[in-house]
PDB file of C-alpha atoms in Angstrom:
ATOM      1  CA  UNK A   1      15.743  92.169 157.292  1.00 48.00           C
ATOM      2  CA  UNK A   2      17.444  95.638 157.710  1.00 62.00           C
ATOM      3  CA  UNK A   3      19.193  96.443 154.710  1.00 76.00           C
ATOM      4  CA  UNK A   4      22.735  97.287 154.961  1.00 91.00           C
ATOM      5  CA  UNK A   5      24.740 100.273 153.273  1.00 96.00           C
ATOM      6  CA  UNK A   6      27.322  99.804 150.334  1.00 96.00           C
ATOM      7  CA  UNK A   7      29.522 102.346 148.130  1.00 97.00           C
ATOM      8  CA  UNK A   8      29.646 101.576 144.661  1.00 97.00           C
ATOM      9  CA  UNK A   9      33.171 103.039 142.999  1.00 98.00           C
ATOM     10  CA  UNK A  10      33.964 102.959 139.324  1.00 98.00           C
ATOM     11  CA  UNK A  11      37.469 104.264 138.156  1.00 98.00           C
ATOM     12  CA  UNK A  12      36.837 105.386 134.700  1.00 97.00           C
ATOM     13  CA  UNK A  13      39.907 106.921 133.393  1.00 96.00           C
ATOM     14  CA  UNK A  14      42.450 109.600 133.394  1.00 94.00           C
ATOM     15  CA  UNK A  15      43.055 112.921 131.492  1.00 92.00           C
ATOM     16  CA  UNK A  16      46.448 114.618 130.824  1.00 90.00           C
ATOM     17  CA  UNK A  17      48.471 112.477 133.195  1.00 89.00           C
ATOM     18  CA  UNK A  18      51.538 113.898 134.506  1.00 84.00           C
ATOM     19  CA  UNK A  19      54.847 112.683 132.277  1.00 76.00           C
ATOM     20  CA  UNK A  20      56.611 109.748 133.368  1.00 75.00           C
ATOM     21  CA  UNK A  21      59.087 107.161 132.106  1.00 65.00           C
ATOM     22  CA  UNK A  22      56.936 103.739 132.235  1.00 63.00           C
ATOM     23  CA  UNK A  23      53.852 103.837 130.272  1.00 70.00           C
ATOM     24  CA  UNK A  24      51.425 102.053 132.698  1.00 88.00           C
ATOM     25  CA  UNK A  25      49.535 103.032 135.877  1.00 91.00           C
ATOM     26  CA  UNK A  26      46.952 102.143 138.297  1.00 94.00           C
ATOM     27  CA  UNK A  27      44.696 103.896 140.795  1.00 96.00           C
ATOM     28  CA  UNK A  28      44.027 102.618 144.543  1.00 95.00           C
ATOM     29  CA  UNK A  29      41.229 103.731 146.593  1.00 96.00           C
ATOM     30  CA  UNK A  30      40.031 103.624 150.410  1.00 94.00           C
ATOM     31  CA  UNK A  31      37.090 104.407 152.456  1.00 95.00           C
ATOM     32  CA  UNK A  32      37.186 106.516 155.835  1.00 91.00           C
ATOM     33  CA  UNK A  33      35.207 107.469 158.224  1.00 90.00           C
ATOM     34  CA  UNK A  34      34.886 111.256 157.768  1.00 83.00           C
ATOM     35  CA  UNK A  35      35.147 112.673 160.980  1.00 65.00           C
ATOM     36  CA  UNK A  36      33.016 115.674 161.690  1.00 51.00           C
ATOM     37  CA  UNK A  37      35.684 117.682 163.806  1.00 41.00           C
ATOM     38  CA  UNK A  38      39.488 117.446 164.361  1.00 34.00           C
ATOM     39  CA  UNK A  39      39.911 114.891 162.153  1.00 37.00           C
ATOM     40  CA  UNK A  40      40.916 114.276 158.661  1.00 42.00           C
ATOM     41  CA  UNK A  41      41.100 117.896 157.084  1.00 40.00           C
ATOM     42  CA  UNK A  42      38.146 120.116 156.333  1.00 41.00           C
ATOM     43  CA  UNK A  43      35.455 120.172 153.424  1.00 42.00           C
ATOM     44  CA  UNK A  44      35.589 122.546 150.529  1.00 42.00           C
ATOM     45  CA  UNK A  45      31.789 123.160 150.373  1.00 39.00           C
ATOM     46  CA  UNK A  46      31.900 124.496 146.790  1.00 36.00           C
ATOM     47  CA  UNK A  47      33.301 121.193 145.203  1.00 39.00           C
ATOM     48  CA  UNK A  48      31.901 118.776 147.855  1.00 40.00           C
ATOM     49  CA  UNK A  49      36.130 117.874 148.104  1.00 44.00           C
ATOM     50  CA  UNK A  50      37.484 116.614 151.472  1.00 47.00           C
ATOM     51  CA  UNK A  51      40.902 117.767 151.575  1.00 49.00           C
ATOM     52  CA  UNK A  52      42.757 115.707 153.748  1.00 51.00           C
ATOM     53  CA  UNK A  53      46.100 117.770 153.237  1.00 42.00           C
ATOM     54  CA  UNK A  54      45.015 121.130 153.253  1.00 40.00           C
ATOM     55  CA  UNK A  55      45.882 123.031 156.312  1.00 41.00           C
ATOM     56  CA  UNK A  56      49.198 121.201 156.728  1.00 47.00           C
ATOM     57  CA  UNK A  57      47.410 118.688 159.073  1.00 72.00           C
ATOM     58  CA  UNK A  58      48.178 115.062 157.896  1.00 77.00           C
ATOM     59  CA  UNK A  59      49.642 113.839 154.717  1.00 82.00           C
ATOM     60  CA  UNK A  60      47.956 110.430 153.392  1.00 84.00           C
ATOM     61  CA  UNK A  61      48.803 108.060 150.894  1.00 86.00           C
ATOM     62  CA  UNK A  62      48.374 104.459 149.836  1.00 90.00           C
ATOM     63  CA  UNK A  63      50.877 101.850 150.581  1.00 86.00           C
ATOM     64  CA  UNK A  64      51.946 100.452 147.442  1.00 84.00           C
ATOM     65  CA  UNK A  65      55.375  98.989 148.655  1.00 70.00           C
ATOM     66  CA  UNK A  66      56.257  95.609 148.450  1.00 67.00           C
ATOM     67  CA  UNK A  67      58.792  95.786 151.158  1.00 63.00           C
ATOM     68  CA  UNK A  68      56.554  97.248 154.255  1.00 60.00           C
ATOM     69  CA  UNK A  69      53.055  96.125 153.024  1.00 65.00           C
ATOM     70  CA  UNK A  70      51.295  96.853 156.778  1.00 77.00           C
ATOM     71  CA  UNK A  71      49.925 100.106 157.493  1.00 83.00           C
ATOM     72  CA  UNK A  72      52.528 102.884 158.360  1.00 82.00           C
ATOM     73  CA  UNK A  73      52.647 106.014 160.232  1.00 83.00           C
ATOM     74  CA  UNK A  74      55.347 108.543 160.148  1.00 85.00           C
ATOM     75  CA  UNK A  75      55.482 110.695 163.242  1.00 81.00           C
ATOM     76  CA  UNK A  76      58.946 112.329 162.373  1.00 83.00           C
ATOM     77  CA  UNK A  77      57.797 114.141 159.209  1.00 80.00           C
ATOM     78  CA  UNK A  78      56.133 117.573 159.391  1.00 77.00           C
ATOM     79  CA  UNK A  79      53.339 117.167 158.903  1.00 78.00           C
ATOM     80  CA  UNK A  80      52.998 113.611 160.128  1.00 82.00           C
ATOM     81  CA  UNK A  81      52.262 110.821 157.317  1.00 83.00           C
ATOM     82  CA  UNK A  82      50.120 107.842 157.371  1.00 85.00           C
ATOM     83  CA  UNK A  83      50.101 105.133 154.489  1.00 87.00           C
ATOM     84  CA  UNK A  84      46.848 103.175 154.477  1.00 88.00           C
ATOM     85  CA  UNK A  85      46.637  99.769 152.868  1.00 89.00           C
ATOM     86  CA  UNK A  86      44.473 100.265 149.667  1.00 91.00           C
ATOM     87  CA  UNK A  87      41.014  98.863 149.981  1.00 92.00           C
ATOM     88  CA  UNK A  88      40.776  98.725 146.213  1.00 94.00           C
ATOM     89  CA  UNK A  89      43.166  98.738 143.237  1.00 94.00           C
ATOM     90  CA  UNK A  90      42.557  98.948 139.556  1.00 96.00           C
ATOM     91  CA  UNK A  91      44.474  96.851 136.979  1.00 94.00           C
ATOM     92  CA  UNK A  92      47.737  98.450 135.776  1.00 91.00           C
ATOM     93  CA  UNK A  93      47.199  99.801 132.108  1.00 91.00           C
ATOM     94  CA  UNK A  94      49.312 100.704 129.475  1.00 86.00           C
ATOM     95  CA  UNK A  95      49.219 104.185 128.902  1.00 82.00           C
ATOM     96  CA  UNK A  96      49.775 106.215 125.349  1.00 74.00           C
ATOM     97  CA  UNK A  97      52.934 108.164 126.020  1.00 69.00           C
ATOM     98  CA  UNK A  98      51.383 110.767 123.499  1.00 67.00           C
ATOM     99  CA  UNK A  99      48.370 111.543 125.266  1.00 70.00           C
ATOM    100  CA  UNK A 100      48.671 110.180 128.698  1.00 83.00           C
ATOM    101  CA  UNK A 101      45.097 109.432 128.988  1.00 89.00           C
ATOM    102  CA  UNK A 102      44.673 106.151 130.726  1.00 92.00           C
ATOM    103  CA  UNK A 103      40.896 103.929 130.912  1.00 93.00           C
ATOM    104  CA  UNK A 104      40.392 101.452 133.367  1.00 96.00           C
ATOM    105  CA  UNK A 105      36.411 101.145 133.705  1.00 96.00           C
ATOM    106  CA  UNK A 106      37.223  98.903 136.911  1.00 97.00           C
ATOM    107  CA  UNK A 107      34.433  98.678 139.630  1.00 97.00           C
ATOM    108  CA  UNK A 108      34.165  97.813 143.015  1.00 97.00           C
ATOM    109  CA  UNK A 109      31.608  97.514 145.547  1.00 96.00           C
ATOM    110  CA  UNK A 110      32.594  98.331 149.402  1.00 95.00           C
ATOM    111  CA  UNK A 111      30.432  97.486 152.427  1.00 95.00           C
ATOM    112  CA  UNK A 112      33.203  98.680 155.037  1.00 95.00           C
ATOM    113  CA  UNK A 113      35.349 101.679 155.604  1.00 94.00           C
ATOM    114  CA  UNK A 114      38.371 102.497 157.653  1.00 92.00           C
ATOM    115  CA  UNK A 115      37.613 104.072 160.985  1.00 90.00           C
ATOM    116  CA  UNK A 116      38.101 108.041 161.357  1.00 86.00           C
ATOM    117  CA  UNK A 117      41.628 108.826 161.968  1.00 83.00           C
ATOM    118  CA  UNK A 118      42.931 111.126 164.721  1.00 81.00           C
ATOM    119  CA  UNK A 119      44.174 114.585 163.677  1.00 77.00           C
ATOM    120  CA  UNK A 120      47.557 115.280 163.324  1.00 76.00           C
ATOM    121  CA  UNK A 121      48.068 116.961 166.663  1.00 79.00           C
ATOM    122  CA  UNK A 122      46.437 113.736 168.424  1.00 82.00           C
ATOM    123  CA  UNK A 123      48.785 111.637 166.580  1.00 80.00           C
ATOM    124  CA  UNK A 124      51.715 113.823 167.755  1.00 80.00           C
ATOM    125  CA  UNK A 125      50.421 113.290 171.184  1.00 85.00           C
ATOM    126  CA  UNK A 126      51.030 109.682 170.765  1.00 85.00           C
ATOM    127  CA  UNK A 127      47.479 108.423 169.347  1.00 84.00           C
ATOM    128  CA  UNK A 128      47.605 105.505 167.174  1.00 84.00           C
ATOM    129  CA  UNK A 129      45.447 105.237 163.779  1.00 83.00           C
ATOM    130  CA  UNK A 130      42.553 103.008 164.447  1.00 86.00           C
ATOM    131  CA  UNK A 131      43.024  99.371 163.146  1.00 85.00           C
ATOM    132  CA  UNK A 132      40.653  97.336 160.974  1.00 87.00           C
ATOM    133  CA  UNK A 133      37.509  98.382 159.164  1.00 91.00           C
ATOM    134  CA  UNK A 134      33.935  99.362 160.395  1.00 93.00           C
ATOM    135  CA  UNK A 135      30.674  98.293 158.343  1.00 94.00           C
ATOM    136  CA  UNK A 136      29.007 100.823 156.363  1.00 95.00           C
ATOM    137  CA  UNK A 137      25.814 102.185 158.611  1.00 93.00           C
ATOM    138  CA  UNK A 138      25.108 105.900 156.734  1.00 93.00           C
ATOM    139  CA  UNK A 139      28.136 107.455 158.302  1.00 92.00           C
ATOM    140  CA  UNK A 140      29.609 110.105 156.374  1.00 92.00           C
ATOM    141  CA  UNK A 141      32.649 109.076 154.362  1.00 92.00           C
ATOM    142  CA  UNK A 142      35.647 110.389 152.409  1.00 90.00           C
ATOM    143  CA  UNK A 143      37.036 108.334 149.663  1.00 93.00           C
ATOM    144  CA  UNK A 144      40.725 108.611 149.122  1.00 93.00           C
ATOM    145  CA  UNK A 145      42.241 107.743 145.382  1.00 96.00           C
ATOM    146  CA  UNK A 146      45.779 107.872 144.561  1.00 95.00           C
ATOM    147  CA  UNK A 147      47.336 107.421 140.996  1.00 95.00           C
ATOM    148  CA  UNK A 148      50.862 105.647 140.600  1.00 93.00           C
ATOM    149  CA  UNK A 149      52.859 104.962 137.698  1.00 90.00           C
ATOM    150  CA  UNK A 150      54.082 101.497 137.809  1.00 87.00           C
ATOM    151  CA  UNK A 151      57.565 100.742 137.861  1.00 79.00           C
ATOM    152  CA  UNK A 152      58.935  97.254 138.348  1.00 73.00           C
ATOM    153  CA  UNK A 153      62.564  98.446 138.631  1.00 74.00           C
ATOM    154  CA  UNK A 154      62.641 101.714 140.380  1.00 69.00           C
ATOM    155  CA  UNK A 155      59.412 101.621 142.329  1.00 75.00           C
ATOM    156  CA  UNK A 156      55.915 102.502 142.111  1.00 85.00           C
ATOM    157  CA  UNK A 157      55.635 106.735 141.743  1.00 87.00           C
ATOM    158  CA  UNK A 158      52.950 108.801 143.307  1.00 91.00           C
ATOM    159  CA  UNK A 159      51.401 111.005 140.688  1.00 92.00           C
ATOM    160  CA  UNK A 160      48.649 112.342 142.617  1.00 93.00           C
ATOM    161  CA  UNK A 161      45.583 111.946 144.911  1.00 93.00           C
ATOM    162  CA  UNK A 162      41.930 112.833 144.883  1.00 94.00           C
ATOM    163  CA  UNK A 163      39.496 112.645 147.761  1.00 89.00           C
ATOM    164  CA  UNK A 164      36.059 113.091 148.059  1.00 91.00           C
ATOM    165  CA  UNK A 165      33.195 113.515 150.574  1.00 90.00           C
ATOM    166  CA  UNK A 166      30.148 111.299 150.288  1.00 92.00           C
ATOM    167  CA  UNK A 167      27.008 111.197 152.242  1.00 92.00           C
ATOM    168  CA  UNK A 168      24.589 108.496 152.535  1.00 94.00           C
ATOM    169  CA  UNK A 169      22.056 108.296 149.565  1.00 95.00           C
ATOM    170  CA  UNK A 170      24.453 110.455 147.695  1.00 95.00           C
ATOM    171  CA  UNK A 171      27.936 110.358 145.594  1.00 94.00           C
ATOM    172  CA  UNK A 172      29.953 111.867 143.029  1.00 94.00           C
ATOM    173  CA  UNK A 173      30.188 111.724 139.207  1.00 96.00           C
ATOM    174  CA  UNK A 174      32.739 113.861 136.989  1.00 96.00           C
ATOM    175  CA  UNK A 175      36.399 114.754 136.378  1.00 96.00           C
ATOM    176  CA  UNK A 176      38.115 115.432 139.725  1.00 95.00           C
ATOM    177  CA  UNK A 177      41.597 117.091 139.641  1.00 94.00           C
ATOM    178  CA  UNK A 178      44.816 115.035 141.005  1.00 94.00           C
ATOM    179  CA  UNK A 179      46.459 117.050 143.745  1.00 92.00           C
ATOM    180  CA  UNK A 180      49.938 116.721 145.410  1.00 88.00           C
ATOM    181  CA  UNK A 181      49.886 115.061 149.152  1.00 82.00           C
ATOM    182  CA  UNK A 182      50.078 118.938 150.255  1.00 77.00           C
ATOM    183  CA  UNK A 183      47.079 119.836 147.782  1.00 81.00           C
ATOM    184  CA  UNK A 184      48.340 121.683 144.998  1.00 87.00           C
ATOM    185  CA  UNK A 185      47.125 120.888 141.680  1.00 91.00           C
ATOM    186  CA  UNK A 186      49.136 118.268 139.336  1.00 93.00           C
ATOM    187  CA  UNK A 187      49.903 119.397 136.151  1.00 90.00           C
ATOM    188  CA  UNK A 188      49.909 117.212 133.083  1.00 87.00           C
ATOM    189  CA  UNK A 189      51.944 117.278 129.946  1.00 80.00           C
ATOM    190  CA  UNK A 190      49.748 119.391 128.035  1.00 81.00           C
ATOM    191  CA  UNK A 191      50.038 122.404 131.341  1.00 84.00           C
ATOM    192  CA  UNK A 192      46.762 121.273 132.044  1.00 87.00           C
ATOM    193  CA  UNK A 193      45.613 119.966 135.296  1.00 91.00           C
ATOM    194  CA  UNK A 194      45.506 116.167 135.483  1.00 94.00           C
ATOM    195  CA  UNK A 195      42.466 114.618 136.921  1.00 95.00           C
ATOM    196  CA  UNK A 196      40.381 111.327 137.449  1.00 96.00           C
ATOM    197  CA  UNK A 197      36.932 110.379 136.086  1.00 97.00           C
ATOM    198  CA  UNK A 198      35.264 108.957 138.890  1.00 97.00           C
ATOM    199  CA  UNK A 199      31.709 107.491 139.772  1.00 97.00           C
ATOM    200  CA  UNK A 200      30.693 106.838 143.508  1.00 97.00           C
ATOM    201  CA  UNK A 201      27.561 105.924 144.669  1.00 97.00           C
ATOM    202  CA  UNK A 202      26.627 105.573 148.496  1.00 97.00           C
ATOM    203  CA  UNK A 203      23.468 103.358 148.616  1.00 95.00           C
ATOM    204  CA  UNK A 204      21.355 100.757 150.687  1.00 93.00           C
ATOM    205  CA  UNK A 205      22.448  97.249 149.418  1.00 85.00           C
ATOM    206  CA  UNK A 206      19.897  95.221 147.361  1.00 73.00           C
ATOM    207  CA  UNK A 207      18.275  92.616 149.814  1.00 70.00           C
TER     208      UNK A 207
END
């Protein structure tokens, strides 16, 4: 029979995370179909990154709220904001407050992805984000990672995001800067840019 496709994701660790009160954090990740035109943002060819939030088009986040667990679109924000249900979530790990360098080494294997999202203009005209997931068939993908500080009392705090564009047969391996929802670099305690160590491979599934 024909082989399917899968994406192998490893969230290795973080470096120079922003200061926060609660010394534990986690990372969420979701695969999305990468629309070639009009949809979620544009590619930065130099870095292979796929910035959803560049150009003020659409703000993306992971829904980590325990109050509204369903995916949610806010059309009354500018730009519109869509909260995705995370496909993967790492363990919550304790972080040394002196260094703020978390270590997860958590690995996930995915065989489906969220369908491509409409553009902000389409959403404002009344389009709804697609529901469900589609099987991986070699289509171009974007991978959204969000880092959060875990706070059982005040609610989990968004720290920053990474989004990567991956093609079938390829992937990404390295340190990637955390950015705000608007695309600005996130600054860590030392004044440098906070980053995530990530490994992503998009390959044929073993038979």
